[in-house]
């Protein structure tokens, strides 16, 4: 059995996160937003692609990388044998242990198996934001509509959903 091409992420399932310092253009605060897929979406896509019983993940510490890192060995049953691909993840700023596992899993699923890899083909977009007293950018009520409009204008189809991360900005200055 040959595996079909790995599934793509629907644009409505993409999350957009702040990535960069806010700027004021023509009297409006704007910030760069990057597309993001979370580990739950990768698992959901894997379940739909090969079935929940036909993939498994194992983890091992990655030594010698200069920071906390973890290998994810993501195995998929191809109908005849288990095929394993792996990638390494690193801890984020919050909930380090959880983000370490999530990052390793997402990288193995997206970058090695191709599950949701289309997220990495999406453009980085500038959209309206609000800026707090510390100079950090946050989404506002106009962020998602602006992103949706820009995706339509880029010819990526009708986008009526999607999410903008409302939590702590990934980048602090």
Coordinates of C-alpha atoms in Angstrom, one line a residue:
X1 CA 0.0 0.0 0.0
X2 CA 1.3 3.5 -0.8
X3 CA 0.2 6.4 1.3
X4 CA -1.8 9.1 -0.4
X5 CA -0.3 12.6 -0.3
X6 CA -0.3 14.1 3.2
X7 CA -3.3 16.3 4.0
X8 CA -3.2 20.1 3.9
X9 CA -4.6 22.4 6.5
X10 CA -7.7 24.3 5.6
X11 CA -7.1 28.1 5.7
X12 CA -10.0 28.3 8.2
X13 CA -7.9 26.1 10.6
X14 CA -4.8 28.3 10.5
X15 CA -3.9 30.4 13.5
X16 CA -2.1 33.7 13.0
X17 CA 0.5 34.8 15.6
X18 CA 2.3 38.1 16.2
X19 CA 5.9 37.9 14.9
X20 CA 7.7 41.2 15.1
X21 CA 7.8 44.6 16.4
X22 CA 4.7 46.8 15.8
X23 CA 5.0 49.8 13.5
X24 CA 2.7 52.8 13.0
X25 CA 1.8 53.3 9.3
X26 CA -0.5 56.1 8.3
X27 CA -1.6 56.6 11.9
X28 CA -2.5 52.9 12.4
X29 CA -0.6 50.3 14.5
X30 CA 0.3 47.3 12.4
X31 CA 2.2 44.1 13.1
X32 CA 3.6 41.2 11.2
X33 CA 1.5 38.0 11.6
X34 CA 2.8 34.5 10.7
X35 CA 0.7 31.4 10.0
X36 CA 0.8 28.7 12.7
X37 CA -0.5 25.2 13.1
X38 CA -0.8 23.6 16.5
X39 CA -0.1 20.0 17.5
X40 CA -3.8 19.2 17.9
X41 CA -4.4 20.0 14.3
X42 CA -1.5 17.9 13.2
X43 CA -2.9 14.9 15.2
X44 CA -6.4 15.5 13.7
X45 CA -5.0 15.5 10.2
X46 CA -2.9 12.3 10.9
X47 CA -6.1 10.6 12.3
X48 CA -8.0 11.5 9.1
X49 CA -5.1 10.6 6.8
X50 CA -4.0 7.2 8.1
X51 CA -6.4 6.5 11.0
X52 CA -5.7 6.9 14.7
X53 CA -4.5 3.3 15.0
X54 CA -1.9 3.7 12.2
X55 CA 0.4 6.3 13.6
X56 CA 2.4 6.6 16.8
X57 CA 5.0 8.9 18.3
X58 CA 7.9 8.4 20.7
X59 CA 10.3 10.9 22.2
X60 CA 13.9 11.1 23.2
X61 CA 16.1 13.9 24.5
X62 CA 18.3 15.5 21.9
X63 CA 21.8 15.9 23.3
X64 CA 24.4 18.5 22.2
X65 CA 22.1 21.1 20.7
X66 CA 22.9 23.8 23.3
X67 CA 19.4 24.0 24.7
X68 CA 16.6 21.8 25.8
X69 CA 15.6 19.8 22.7
X70 CA 13.6 16.6 22.1
X71 CA 13.4 14.2 19.1
X72 CA 10.0 13.1 18.0
X73 CA 10.0 9.7 16.2
X74 CA 6.7 9.8 14.2
X75 CA 5.8 6.4 12.8
X76 CA 3.1 5.7 10.2
X77 CA 1.8 2.3 9.1
X78 CA 1.9 2.1 5.3
X79 CA -0.1 -1.1 5.1
X80 CA 2.9 -3.3 5.2
X81 CA 5.3 -1.9 7.7
X82 CA 5.9 1.0 10.1
X83 CA 7.8 3.9 8.6
X84 CA 9.5 6.4 11.0
X85 CA 10.6 9.9 10.4
X86 CA 11.9 12.2 13.0
X87 CA 12.6 15.8 13.8
X88 CA 13.7 17.8 16.8
X89 CA 11.8 20.4 18.7
X90 CA 12.7 23.1 21.3
X91 CA 10.9 24.6 24.2
X92 CA 8.9 27.8 23.9
X93 CA 8.6 30.6 26.4
X94 CA 5.7 29.2 28.3
X95 CA 5.0 25.7 29.6
X96 CA 8.4 24.5 28.5
X97 CA 7.9 20.8 28.8
X98 CA 4.6 20.8 26.9
X99 CA 5.9 23.2 24.2
X100 CA 9.0 21.0 23.7
X101 CA 6.8 17.9 23.0
X102 CA 4.4 19.9 20.8
X103 CA 7.2 21.5 18.7
X104 CA 8.9 18.2 18.1
X105 CA 5.6 16.5 17.1
X106 CA 4.6 19.3 14.8
X107 CA 8.0 19.4 13.1
X108 CA 8.0 15.6 12.6
X109 CA 4.4 15.7 11.2
X110 CA 4.6 18.8 9.1
X111 CA 8.2 19.0 7.9
X112 CA 9.0 15.3 7.6
X113 CA 5.6 13.7 6.8
X114 CA 4.1 16.7 5.1
X115 CA 1.0 16.9 7.2
X116 CA -0.2 20.5 7.0
X117 CA 3.0 21.6 5.3
X118 CA 1.0 24.1 3.2
X119 CA 1.0 26.4 6.3
X120 CA 4.6 27.1 5.6
X121 CA 3.8 28.2 2.1
X122 CA 1.4 30.9 3.3
X123 CA 2.6 34.5 3.3
X124 CA 3.6 36.5 6.3
X125 CA 1.0 39.4 6.5
X126 CA 0.9 42.8 8.1
X127 CA -2.4 43.5 9.8
X128 CA -3.8 46.0 12.3
X129 CA -3.0 45.4 16.0
X130 CA -3.0 47.2 19.3
X131 CA 0.1 48.0 21.2
X132 CA 0.2 47.7 25.0
X133 CA 2.1 50.0 27.4
X134 CA 5.2 47.8 27.1
X135 CA 5.3 48.2 23.3
X136 CA 4.1 44.7 22.6
X137 CA 1.7 44.0 19.7
X138 CA -1.6 42.2 20.2
X139 CA -4.4 41.4 17.7
X140 CA -7.4 43.6 17.7
X141 CA -10.9 43.4 16.2
X142 CA -9.6 44.3 12.7
X143 CA -6.7 41.8 12.6
X144 CA -8.6 38.7 11.4
X145 CA -10.7 40.5 8.8
X146 CA -7.6 42.1 7.4
X147 CA -5.8 38.8 7.2
X148 CA -8.8 37.2 5.5
X149 CA -9.0 40.0 3.0
X150 CA -5.3 39.8 2.2
X151 CA -5.5 36.0 1.6
X152 CA -8.5 36.5 -0.7
X153 CA -6.6 39.2 -2.6
X154 CA -3.6 36.9 -2.9
X155 CA -5.9 34.4 -4.7
X156 CA -5.8 31.8 -1.9
X157 CA -9.6 31.4 -1.9
X158 CA -12.5 32.4 0.2
X159 CA -11.6 32.5 3.8
X160 CA -14.3 33.0 6.4
X161 CA -12.6 31.5 9.5
X162 CA -9.2 31.2 11.0
X163 CA -8.0 32.3 14.3
X164 CA -5.6 35.0 15.7
X165 CA -3.7 34.1 18.8
X166 CA -4.9 36.2 21.6
X167 CA -2.3 35.0 24.2
X168 CA 1.0 36.4 25.1
X169 CA 3.0 37.6 22.1
X170 CA 5.7 35.2 21.0
X171 CA 8.2 38.0 20.7
X172 CA 9.1 40.6 23.3
X173 CA 11.4 43.6 22.7

